[in-house]
Amino acid sequence: FDTQSNEQSTWVRIPQNQNIYGLTFMGDMIFEKPLGRSRTPMAIIPYVAAGTFNDRENQNQENRLKVGADAKLSIGNSMNLDVTVNPDFSQVEVDDQVTNLSRFEVGLPEKRQFFIDNNDLFADFGGARDANPFFSRRIGIAKDTAGNTIENPILGGVRLSGKLNPKFRLGFFNIHTQKDEANEIPAFNNTMLALQHVVFARSNIGFYFINRVAFGSDDFITREERFNRVLGVDYNLISVDNLWNGRFYLHRSFQPDVSGKDLSTGASLNYNSRFYGGFTDWAYIGENFRSDLGFIRRDDIVKGTTGFSRTFWPENSYFNNHRFQVVAQQIWSPSLDMQLTDYTFRGSWEARFRDQSQAEVQWRSQYTYLFDSFDPTGSDGIELPAGSDYYYNTIRLGYGSDRRRIFSFRGQSTIGDFFNGQRLSIEAGATVRIQPKAFLSMQVNYDQITLPEPYSSADIWLIVPRIEITFSRSLFWSTLIQYSNQRDNLGINTRLQWRFAPLSDLFLVYTDNYYVDTFSPKVRSINLKVTYWLNI
């Protein structure tokens, strides 16, 4: 990459419209002699974590000492066995807070290393947005008796993943979580088997089985919580030249006292050439389909999305390329005689300039039918009634500067209708890179929701400064501050990491949270964790 001249050079020819980071067009490295079998290394990574936790709202303070270990064993050259006992994730950076103006749950990315390794083998089934049967964030998180999301500690687990041969991948895990009787959370055993085999030139067929079983016979375990099993098969189409790709899947769930309408199925097809692009994506999710370890935003839908795009590559212009795109999406409810419940039509123009800056203009027209009452501001005000429907239009403008520069910025604004009112949204961000010592960033989101009386209006702020400092090759410090008045939380997370030996670390993590309206304290914790990598 020659960033000064904006030139990219590759070993093998990659078409200009294709992803330069993907494996599609990689060449084959052929060695003069076979590499032979490696020895079978084994690593044990014990840890000790000590900390203090203070729930100042409920006047609950406790000191914690936790000991556990991970183990890694290479089986041949392409398989890995991972074992974890009493894992601790206190050193993992806290989740990014987001402003949620939708009716649905937000899927946050996985940050725990045990679940990240080879995660695509388990998570790449179904439809990523609407019908993902496995979402690793479900493991180790549960709801308490008040419906709040809390940690559900993992007692231990094993994971086997890798290649059995150049065309056959295998993934298996079994993870057991702890019983929490005070919060009426049973112990769960979570198992998944995933298989993937290459067919034809580059396509593959995948199979998976998920089994989640509750242990014990406590009175607080409902019958429907006893078990949830999901079985599915996916066919992933990838053409030799990568112009065509698609997915076809059929999944079924099994749970107590449920029969029928328990399927999730879909098909998608994408075409991507230098000048033209198009896709169609269809999904059906039955009202009884359930995956306790998945991310299913809503059930009882038939969803269809289709889009077309035209890309231009002008010569001797300020543009590197620019693109026009139109996308239409409809959602119907099978249980209501295929009533149309949502539609979105959007048209957009996107441009990439020679200096690597970007611009976008988008117009969107939407229709929404509310099955349940809903407060668009998320402020516990008077809710829009169930059974009502709304038509609204918005326009969005966005610009991002050249990210190669020491200082870069981005911003976008959305204005238009929002249910029965108006919306003005402004998102802005800036970064400063002082290589190799520091990375500084600031994100500011502002949403003004104006609804007619008697419904609530709101000014929603999300402010997120971030600081990352590299003192040396072994000493690092990062701080994340998040202010969200929608969540009524000001969170501070600061972490000092000392890598005192190869792959061995000492972490000191301080976390503090406050209510923003009264600036009164909520929860504070300080954790010290030491991990050490032992090769055997």
Coordinates of C-alpha atoms in Angstrom, one line a residue:
F1 CA 0.0 0.0 0.0
D2 CA 1.5 3.3 -1.1
T3 CA -0.7 5.7 0.8
Q4 CA 1.0 8.8 -0.6
S5 CA 0.0 8.0 -4.2
N6 CA -3.1 6.0 -3.2
E7 CA -1.8 2.9 -5.0
Q8 CA -2.2 -0.8 -4.1
S9 CA -0.1 -3.5 -5.5
T10 CA -1.0 -7.2 -5.3
W11 CA 0.8 -10.5 -6.0
V12 CA -2.0 -11.9 -8.1
R13 CA -4.5 -9.9 -10.1
I14 CA -7.6 -8.8 -8.1
P15 CA -10.4 -7.1 -10.0
Q16 CA -10.9 -3.5 -8.9
N17 CA -14.3 -4.0 -7.5
Q18 CA -13.4 -7.0 -5.3
N19 CA -12.2 -7.0 -1.7
I20 CA -8.4 -6.9 -1.6
Y21 CA -8.4 -8.3 1.9
G22 CA -10.4 -11.4 1.1
L23 CA -9.1 -14.9 0.4
T24 CA -10.9 -15.2 -2.9
F25 CA -8.0 -14.3 -5.2
M26 CA -5.1 -15.3 -3.0
G27 CA -2.3 -17.3 -4.7
D28 CA -1.0 -20.7 -3.6
M29 CA 2.4 -21.0 -2.0
I30 CA 4.1 -24.2 -3.1
F31 CA 7.2 -25.3 -1.1
E32 CA 10.1 -27.2 -2.5
K33 CA 9.7 -29.8 0.2
P34 CA 6.8 -30.8 2.3
L35 CA 6.7 -28.9 5.6
G36 CA 6.1 -32.1 7.6
R37 CA 4.1 -32.4 10.8
S38 CA 4.7 -30.0 13.6
R39 CA 5.3 -31.1 17.1
T40 CA 2.2 -31.0 19.3
P41 CA 2.6 -27.9 21.5
M42 CA 0.4 -27.4 24.5
A43 CA 0.0 -24.1 26.3
I44 CA -1.5 -23.6 29.8
I45 CA -2.6 -20.0 30.7
P46 CA -3.5 -19.8 34.4
Y47 CA -4.7 -16.5 35.8
V48 CA -5.4 -14.9 39.2
A49 CA -7.9 -12.0 39.5
A50 CA -8.7 -9.9 42.5
G51 CA -11.1 -7.1 42.7
T52 CA -13.6 -5.1 44.7
F53 CA -17.1 -4.4 43.5
N54 CA -19.4 -1.7 45.0
D55 CA -23.0 -1.4 44.0
R56 CA -23.6 1.9 45.6
E57 CA -27.3 2.1 44.6
N58 CA -28.2 -1.2 46.5
Q59 CA -25.5 -0.7 49.1
N60 CA -23.8 -3.9 48.3
Q61 CA -20.0 -4.2 48.4
E62 CA -17.9 -7.3 48.0
N63 CA -14.3 -8.3 47.4
R64 CA -13.6 -11.1 45.0
L65 CA -10.7 -13.5 44.4
K66 CA -10.9 -15.7 41.3
V67 CA -8.6 -18.3 40.0
G68 CA -8.9 -20.2 36.7
A69 CA -7.0 -21.3 33.6
D70 CA -7.1 -21.8 29.8
A71 CA -5.4 -24.5 27.9
K72 CA -4.5 -24.7 24.2
L73 CA -3.6 -27.9 22.4
S74 CA -2.7 -28.2 18.7
I75 CA -3.9 -31.4 17.1
G76 CA -1.9 -31.8 14.0
N77 CA -1.3 -28.7 11.9
S78 CA -4.9 -27.5 11.5
M79 CA -6.9 -28.4 14.6
N80 CA -7.0 -26.6 18.0
L81 CA -8.5 -27.8 21.2
D82 CA -9.2 -25.0 23.7
V83 CA -10.2 -25.6 27.3
T84 CA -11.3 -23.0 29.9
V85 CA -12.0 -23.4 33.6
N86 CA -13.7 -20.7 35.6
P87 CA -12.9 -18.0 33.0
D88 CA -12.7 -14.3 33.9
F89 CA -13.3 -11.5 31.4
S90 CA -12.7 -8.5 33.6
Q91 CA -9.9 -7.3 31.4
V92 CA -12.1 -7.1 28.3
E93 CA -13.1 -3.6 27.3
V94 CA -16.7 -2.7 28.2
D95 CA -19.4 -2.7 25.5
D96 CA -19.9 0.4 23.4
Q97 CA -23.1 2.2 24.3
V98 CA -25.4 3.0 21.4
T99 CA -28.5 5.1 20.9
N100 CA -31.3 2.8 20.0
L101 CA -34.3 4.4 18.3
S102 CA -35.7 1.1 17.0
R103 CA -38.2 -1.4 18.6
F104 CA -35.6 -4.2 18.6
E105 CA -32.6 -5.4 20.5
V106 CA -29.2 -4.3 19.4
G107 CA -26.6 -7.0 18.7
L108 CA -23.2 -5.9 20.2
P109 CA -20.0 -7.5 18.9
E110 CA -18.2 -10.2 20.8
K111 CA -15.0 -9.1 22.6
R112 CA -14.1 -12.2 24.6
Q113 CA -11.1 -14.0 23.2
F114 CA -12.4 -17.5 23.9
F115 CA -15.4 -16.9 21.6
I116 CA -13.6 -14.9 18.9
D117 CA -11.2 -17.6 17.7
N118 CA -12.6 -19.4 14.7
N119 CA -15.9 -17.7 15.5
D120 CA -17.0 -17.7 11.8
L121 CA -17.2 -21.5 11.8
F122 CA -20.0 -21.3 14.4
A123 CA -21.6 -17.9 13.7
D124 CA -21.8 -17.9 9.9
F125 CA -25.2 -19.6 9.6
G126 CA -28.5 -18.3 8.5
G127 CA -29.2 -14.6 8.0
A128 CA -26.8 -12.3 9.8
R129 CA -29.4 -9.6 10.4
D130 CA -32.6 -11.5 11.0
A131 CA -32.0 -15.2 11.5
N132 CA -28.7 -15.9 13.1
P133 CA -29.1 -19.1 15.1
F134 CA -25.8 -18.7 17.0
F135 CA -24.7 -15.5 18.8
S136 CA -22.0 -16.1 21.3
R137 CA -23.0 -13.1 23.4
R138 CA -25.9 -15.2 24.7
I139 CA -23.5 -17.4 26.7
G140 CA -22.6 -16.0 30.0
I141 CA -25.4 -13.4 30.0
A142 CA -28.9 -13.8 31.5
K143 CA -31.9 -11.9 32.8
D144 CA -32.5 -11.4 36.5
T145 CA -36.0 -11.5 38.2
A146 CA -36.5 -7.8 37.2
G147 CA -35.7 -8.4 33.6
N148 CA -32.2 -6.7 33.8
T149 CA -29.3 -8.1 31.9
I150 CA -26.6 -9.5 34.3
E151 CA -23.6 -11.7 34.1
N152 CA -24.1 -15.5 34.4
P153 CA -20.7 -16.9 35.2
I154 CA -19.2 -19.6 33.0
L155 CA -17.9 -22.6 35.0
G156 CA -16.0 -24.1 32.1
G157 CA -16.0 -25.2 28.5
V158 CA -14.1 -26.9 25.7
R159 CA -13.9 -26.0 22.0
L160 CA -12.4 -28.0 19.1
S161 CA -12.1 -26.2 15.8
G162 CA -10.1 -26.3 12.6
K163 CA -9.6 -28.2 9.4
L164 CA -9.7 -32.0 9.1
N165 CA -8.4 -31.7 5.6
P166 CA -8.2 -28.9 3.0
K167 CA -12.0 -29.1 2.3
F168 CA -13.5 -30.1 5.6
R169 CA -13.8 -27.9 8.7
L170 CA -15.1 -29.0 12.1
G171 CA -16.2 -27.0 15.1
F172 CA -17.5 -28.2 18.4
F173 CA -18.0 -26.6 21.8
N174 CA -19.5 -27.4 25.1
I175 CA -19.9 -24.7 27.8
H176 CA -21.5 -24.9 31.2
T177 CA -22.9 -21.9 33.0
Q178 CA -23.5 -21.4 36.8
K179 CA -26.8 -21.7 38.6
D180 CA -27.9 -18.4 40.2
E181 CA -30.8 -19.3 42.5
A182 CA -31.2 -15.7 43.8
N183 CA -32.0 -14.5 40.3
E184 CA -33.9 -17.7 39.3
I185 CA -31.3 -18.6 36.6
P186 CA -30.8 -22.3 36.2
A187 CA -27.5 -23.9 35.2
F188 CA -27.3 -24.4 31.4
N189 CA -25.2 -26.7 29.3
N190 CA -24.6 -25.2 25.9
T191 CA -23.4 -27.4 23.0
M192 CA -22.9 -26.8 19.3
L193 CA -21.5 -28.9 16.5
A194 CA -20.7 -27.2 13.2
L195 CA -19.4 -28.9 10.0
Q196 CA -18.5 -27.3 6.7
H197 CA -17.4 -29.0 3.5
V198 CA -16.2 -27.4 0.2
V199 CA -18.2 -28.4 -2.9
F200 CA -17.6 -27.5 -6.5
A201 CA -14.9 -24.9 -7.0
R202 CA -15.3 -22.6 -4.0
S203 CA -18.8 -23.1 -2.6
N204 CA -19.5 -25.0 0.6
I205 CA -22.3 -26.8 2.5
G206 CA -22.6 -26.3 6.3
F207 CA -24.4 -28.3 8.9
Y208 CA -25.0 -27.4 12.6
F209 CA -26.7 -28.7 15.7
I210 CA -27.3 -26.5 18.8
N211 CA -28.4 -28.0 22.2
R212 CA -29.1 -25.9 25.2
V213 CA -30.4 -27.8 28.3
A214 CA -31.3 -26.6 31.8
F215 CA -30.0 -28.6 34.7
G216 CA -31.9 -29.3 37.8
S217 CA -35.6 -29.3 38.7
D218 CA -36.0 -26.0 40.5
D219 CA -39.5 -24.6 40.7
F220 CA -38.4 -21.4 38.9
I221 CA -37.5 -23.3 35.7
T222 CA -40.4 -23.1 33.4
R223 CA -41.2 -26.0 31.1
E224 CA -40.2 -24.0 28.0
E225 CA -36.8 -23.3 29.5
R226 CA -36.0 -27.0 29.9
F227 CA -34.3 -27.3 26.5
N228 CA -34.0 -25.6 23.1
R229 CA -32.4 -27.4 20.1
V230 CA -31.8 -26.1 16.6
L231 CA -30.8 -28.1 13.6
G232 CA -29.9 -26.6 10.2
V233 CA -28.1 -26.8 6.9
D234 CA -26.7 -24.0 4.7
Y235 CA -25.5 -23.9 1.2
N236 CA -23.1 -21.0 0.4
L237 CA -22.6 -20.3 -3.2
I238 CA -19.3 -18.6 -4.3
S239 CA -18.4 -18.5 -8.0
V240 CA -14.9 -18.9 -9.2
D241 CA -14.6 -15.2 -10.2
N242 CA -16.5 -14.0 -7.2
L243 CA -19.1 -12.3 -9.3
W244 CA -21.9 -14.4 -7.8
N245 CA -22.4 -15.4 -4.3
G246 CA -25.4 -16.4 -2.3
R247 CA -26.8 -18.5 0.5
F248 CA -29.7 -20.9 0.9
Y249 CA -30.6 -22.3 4.4
L250 CA -33.2 -24.3 6.2
H251 CA -33.3 -24.4 10.0
R252 CA -35.7 -25.9 12.5
S253 CA -36.0 -25.5 16.3
F254 CA -37.2 -28.0 18.9
Q255 CA -38.6 -27.0 22.3
P256 CA -41.2 -28.4 24.7
D257 CA -44.9 -28.4 23.7
V258 CA -44.2 -26.7 20.3
S259 CA -45.1 -28.3 16.9
G260 CA -45.3 -26.5 13.6
K261 CA -44.3 -23.0 12.5
D262 CA -40.8 -23.7 13.9
L263 CA -38.8 -23.2 10.7
S264 CA -36.4 -20.5 9.6
T265 CA -35.4 -20.5 6.0
G266 CA -34.1 -18.1 3.5
A267 CA -32.3 -17.5 0.2
S268 CA -30.0 -14.7 -1.1
L269 CA -28.2 -14.1 -4.3
N270 CA -25.6 -11.3 -5.0
Y271 CA -24.0 -10.1 -8.2
N272 CA -21.0 -7.8 -8.0
S273 CA -19.1 -6.6 -11.1
R274 CA -17.0 -3.6 -11.8
F275 CA -19.9 -1.5 -13.0
Y276 CA -23.1 -3.2 -11.9
G277 CA -24.3 -4.8 -8.7
G278 CA -27.5 -6.4 -7.5
F279 CA -28.9 -8.6 -4.8
T280 CA -32.1 -10.2 -3.5
D281 CA -32.5 -11.6 0.0
W282 CA -35.6 -13.4 1.3
A283 CA -36.3 -14.9 4.7
Y284 CA -39.1 -16.7 6.5
I285 CA -39.1 -17.1 10.3
G286 CA -42.0 -19.0 11.8
E287 CA -43.7 -17.6 14.9
N288 CA -42.6 -20.7 16.9
F289 CA -38.9 -20.7 15.7
R290 CA -36.6 -20.1 18.7
S291 CA -32.9 -20.2 19.2
D292 CA -31.9 -19.4 22.7
L293 CA -28.3 -19.0 21.6
G294 CA -29.1 -17.0 18.5
F295 CA -29.9 -13.4 17.5
I296 CA -33.5 -13.4 16.2
R297 CA -34.8 -9.8 16.2
R298 CA -38.4 -10.8 15.4
D299 CA -40.4 -13.9 14.3
D300 CA -43.5 -14.5 12.3
I301 CA -42.2 -12.7 9.2
V302 CA -41.6 -13.1 5.5
K303 CA -39.0 -10.5 4.5
G304 CA -37.9 -9.6 1.0
T305 CA -35.1 -7.2 0.1
T306 CA -33.9 -6.3 -3.4
G307 CA -31.3 -3.8 -4.5
F308 CA -29.5 -2.6 -7.6
S309 CA -26.4 -0.4 -8.1
R310 CA -24.4 1.3 -10.8
T311 CA -20.8 2.2 -10.2
F312 CA -18.9 4.8 -12.3
W313 CA -15.1 5.0 -12.6
P314 CA -14.4 8.4 -14.2
E315 CA -10.9 9.2 -15.6
N316 CA -9.2 12.5 -14.9
S317 CA -11.7 13.4 -12.2
Y318 CA -11.9 14.3 -8.5
F319 CA -13.7 11.0 -8.1
N320 CA -12.1 7.6 -7.6
N321 CA -15.6 6.2 -8.1
H322 CA -19.2 7.0 -7.3
R323 CA -22.3 4.8 -7.1
F324 CA -26.1 5.1 -7.4
Q325 CA -28.1 2.5 -5.5
V326 CA -31.8 1.7 -4.9
V327 CA -33.0 -0.8 -2.3
A328 CA -36.6 -1.9 -1.5
Q329 CA -37.6 -4.0 1.4
Q330 CA -41.0 -5.5 2.5
I331 CA -42.0 -7.5 5.6
W332 CA -45.2 -9.4 5.9
S333 CA -46.8 -11.3 8.8
P334 CA -47.9 -14.9 7.9
S335 CA -50.2 -15.2 11.0
L336 CA -52.1 -12.1 9.8
D337 CA -52.8 -13.3 6.3
M338 CA -49.6 -11.8 5.0
Q339 CA -50.4 -8.3 6.1
L340 CA -47.7 -5.8 5.1
T341 CA -46.1 -4.6 8.4
D342 CA -43.0 -2.7 7.2
Y343 CA -41.5 -1.4 4.0
T344 CA -38.5 0.7 3.3
F345 CA -37.4 2.2 0.0
R346 CA -34.2 4.1 -0.2
G347 CA -32.1 5.6 -2.9
S348 CA -28.5 6.8 -2.4
W349 CA -25.5 8.2 -4.0
E350 CA -22.1 7.4 -2.6
A351 CA -18.7 8.9 -3.7
R352 CA -15.1 8.1 -3.0
F353 CA -12.7 10.8 -3.9
R354 CA -9.1 10.6 -5.0
D355 CA -7.9 11.8 -1.6
Q356 CA -9.8 8.9 0.0
S357 CA -12.5 11.1 1.5
Q358 CA -16.1 9.9 1.1
A359 CA -19.6 11.5 0.7
E360 CA -23.1 10.1 0.7
V361 CA -26.6 11.4 0.1
Q362 CA -29.6 9.1 0.9
W363 CA -33.4 9.4 0.8
R364 CA -35.5 6.9 2.6
S365 CA -39.3 6.3 2.7
Q366 CA -40.7 4.0 5.3
Y367 CA -43.9 2.4 6.6
T368 CA -44.3 0.8 10.0
Y369 CA -47.2 -1.0 11.6
L370 CA -46.9 -1.3 15.4
F371 CA -47.9 -4.7 16.9
D372 CA -47.2 -3.4 20.4
S373 CA -47.2 0.0 22.0
F374 CA -43.9 1.9 21.6
D375 CA -42.2 5.0 22.8
P376 CA -39.9 6.3 20.0
T377 CA -37.9 8.4 22.4
G378 CA -37.1 5.5 24.8
S379 CA -37.8 7.9 27.7
D380 CA -40.7 6.0 29.4
G381 CA -43.2 8.5 28.1
I382 CA -46.7 7.9 26.7
E383 CA -46.4 5.1 24.1
L384 CA -47.8 5.1 20.6
P385 CA -50.8 2.7 20.6
A386 CA -50.5 -0.9 19.3
G387 CA -52.3 -1.3 15.9
S388 CA -51.3 2.1 14.6
D389 CA -49.3 2.6 11.5
Y390 CA -47.0 5.4 10.2
Y391 CA -45.5 6.7 6.9
Y392 CA -42.4 8.8 7.1
N393 CA -39.6 10.1 4.9
T394 CA -36.0 11.1 5.8
I395 CA -32.9 12.4 4.0
R396 CA -29.3 11.8 5.2
L397 CA -26.1 13.6 4.2
G398 CA -22.7 12.4 5.2
Y399 CA -19.0 13.1 4.7
G400 CA -15.8 11.5 5.9
S401 CA -12.3 12.9 5.4
D402 CA -9.1 11.1 4.4
R403 CA -8.4 8.6 7.2
R404 CA -4.8 8.4 6.2
R405 CA -4.2 11.8 7.8
I406 CA -3.0 12.4 11.4
F407 CA -6.3 14.1 12.0
S408 CA -9.5 12.8 10.3
F409 CA -13.2 13.5 10.9
R410 CA -16.6 12.2 9.8
G411 CA -20.1 13.5 10.1
Q412 CA -23.6 12.8 9.0
S413 CA -27.1 14.3 9.6
T414 CA -30.5 12.9 9.2
I415 CA -33.7 15.0 9.1
G416 CA -37.3 14.2 8.4
D417 CA -40.4 12.4 9.7
F418 CA -40.3 9.9 12.6
F419 CA -43.5 8.0 13.3
N420 CA -46.0 10.8 14.1
G421 CA -43.4 13.5 14.7
Q422 CA -40.0 14.8 13.4
R423 CA -36.4 13.8 13.9
L424 CA -33.1 15.6 13.6
S425 CA -30.0 13.5 14.1
I426 CA -26.4 14.6 13.9
E427 CA -23.4 12.2 14.2
A428 CA -19.9 13.5 14.3
G429 CA -16.5 11.9 15.1
A430 CA -12.8 12.8 14.9
T431 CA -9.6 10.9 15.4
V432 CA -6.0 12.0 16.0
R433 CA -3.2 9.4 15.4
I434 CA 0.2 10.3 17.0
Q435 CA 2.1 7.3 15.8
P436 CA 3.3 5.2 17.4
K437 CA 2.4 6.6 20.8
A438 CA -1.2 7.7 20.9
F439 CA -4.7 7.4 19.4
L440 CA -7.3 9.8 20.4
S441 CA -11.0 9.9 19.3
M442 CA -14.2 11.6 20.0
Q443 CA -17.7 10.6 19.0
V444 CA -20.8 12.7 19.5
N445 CA -24.4 11.7 18.6
Y446 CA -27.4 14.0 19.0
D447 CA -31.0 13.0 18.3
Q448 CA -33.8 15.5 18.6
I449 CA -37.2 13.7 18.6
T450 CA -40.2 16.0 18.5
L451 CA -43.6 14.3 18.9
P452 CA -47.0 16.0 19.2
E453 CA -48.8 16.2 22.6
P454 CA -49.4 14.1 24.6
Y455 CA -46.4 12.1 23.5
S456 CA -42.9 12.8 24.8
S457 CA -40.2 14.7 22.9
A458 CA -36.6 14.2 23.8
D459 CA -33.0 15.4 23.2
I460 CA -30.8 12.3 23.2
W461 CA -27.0 12.6 23.6
L462 CA -24.3 10.1 23.3
I463 CA -20.7 11.4 23.9
V464 CA -17.8 9.0 23.7
P465 CA -14.1 10.1 24.1
R466 CA -11.5 7.4 23.8
I467 CA -7.7 7.5 24.6
E468 CA -5.2 4.8 23.8
I469 CA -1.5 5.4 24.8
T470 CA 1.5 3.1 24.0
F471 CA 4.3 3.9 26.5
S472 CA 6.5 1.1 25.2
R473 CA 6.4 -2.3 23.5
S474 CA 5.1 -3.8 26.8
L475 CA 3.1 -1.1 28.5
F476 CA -0.3 0.2 27.3
W477 CA -3.1 2.3 28.7
S478 CA -6.6 2.9 27.3
T479 CA -9.5 4.8 28.6
L480 CA -13.1 4.9 27.4
I481 CA -15.7 7.4 28.7
Q482 CA -19.3 7.0 27.6
Y483 CA -22.1 9.5 28.4
S484 CA -25.7 8.5 27.4
N485 CA -28.7 10.2 28.7
Q486 CA -31.0 7.7 27.0
R487 CA -29.4 5.0 29.2
D488 CA -29.0 7.4 32.1
N489 CA -25.4 6.4 32.5
L490 CA -22.0 8.0 32.6
G491 CA -19.5 5.2 32.3
I492 CA -15.7 5.3 32.8
N493 CA -13.5 2.3 31.9
T494 CA -9.7 2.7 32.1
R495 CA -7.3 -0.2 31.7
L496 CA -3.5 -0.5 32.2
Q497 CA -1.8 -3.5 30.5
W498 CA 1.8 -4.6 31.2
R499 CA 3.1 -7.5 29.0
F500 CA 5.8 -8.7 31.3
A501 CA 6.6 -11.8 29.3
P502 CA 5.5 -13.2 25.9
L503 CA 1.7 -13.5 25.8
S504 CA 1.6 -12.9 29.6
D505 CA 0.0 -9.8 31.0
L506 CA -0.9 -7.9 34.1
F507 CA -4.2 -5.9 33.8
L508 CA -5.4 -3.2 36.2
V509 CA -8.9 -2.2 35.3
Y510 CA -11.1 0.6 36.9
T511 CA -14.7 0.9 36.0
D512 CA -17.2 3.5 37.4
N513 CA -20.8 4.4 36.5
Y514 CA -23.0 7.3 37.4
Y515 CA -26.6 8.4 36.8
V516 CA -26.5 11.4 34.5
D517 CA -29.6 13.3 35.7
T518 CA -28.5 13.4 39.4
F519 CA -24.8 12.6 38.9
S520 CA -25.2 10.1 41.7
P521 CA -23.0 6.9 41.8
K522 CA -24.2 3.6 40.6
V523 CA -21.5 0.8 40.3
R524 CA -17.8 0.9 40.8
S525 CA -15.2 -1.9 40.4
I526 CA -11.4 -2.2 40.5
N527 CA -9.8 -5.4 39.2
L528 CA -6.3 -6.7 39.1
K529 CA -5.6 -9.7 36.8
V530 CA -2.4 -11.6 36.0
T531 CA -2.2 -14.2 33.3
Y532 CA 0.9 -16.3 32.4
W533 CA 1.5 -18.3 29.2
L534 CA 3.3 -21.7 29.9
N535 CA 4.4 -23.7 26.9
I536 CA 4.7 -27.5 27.6

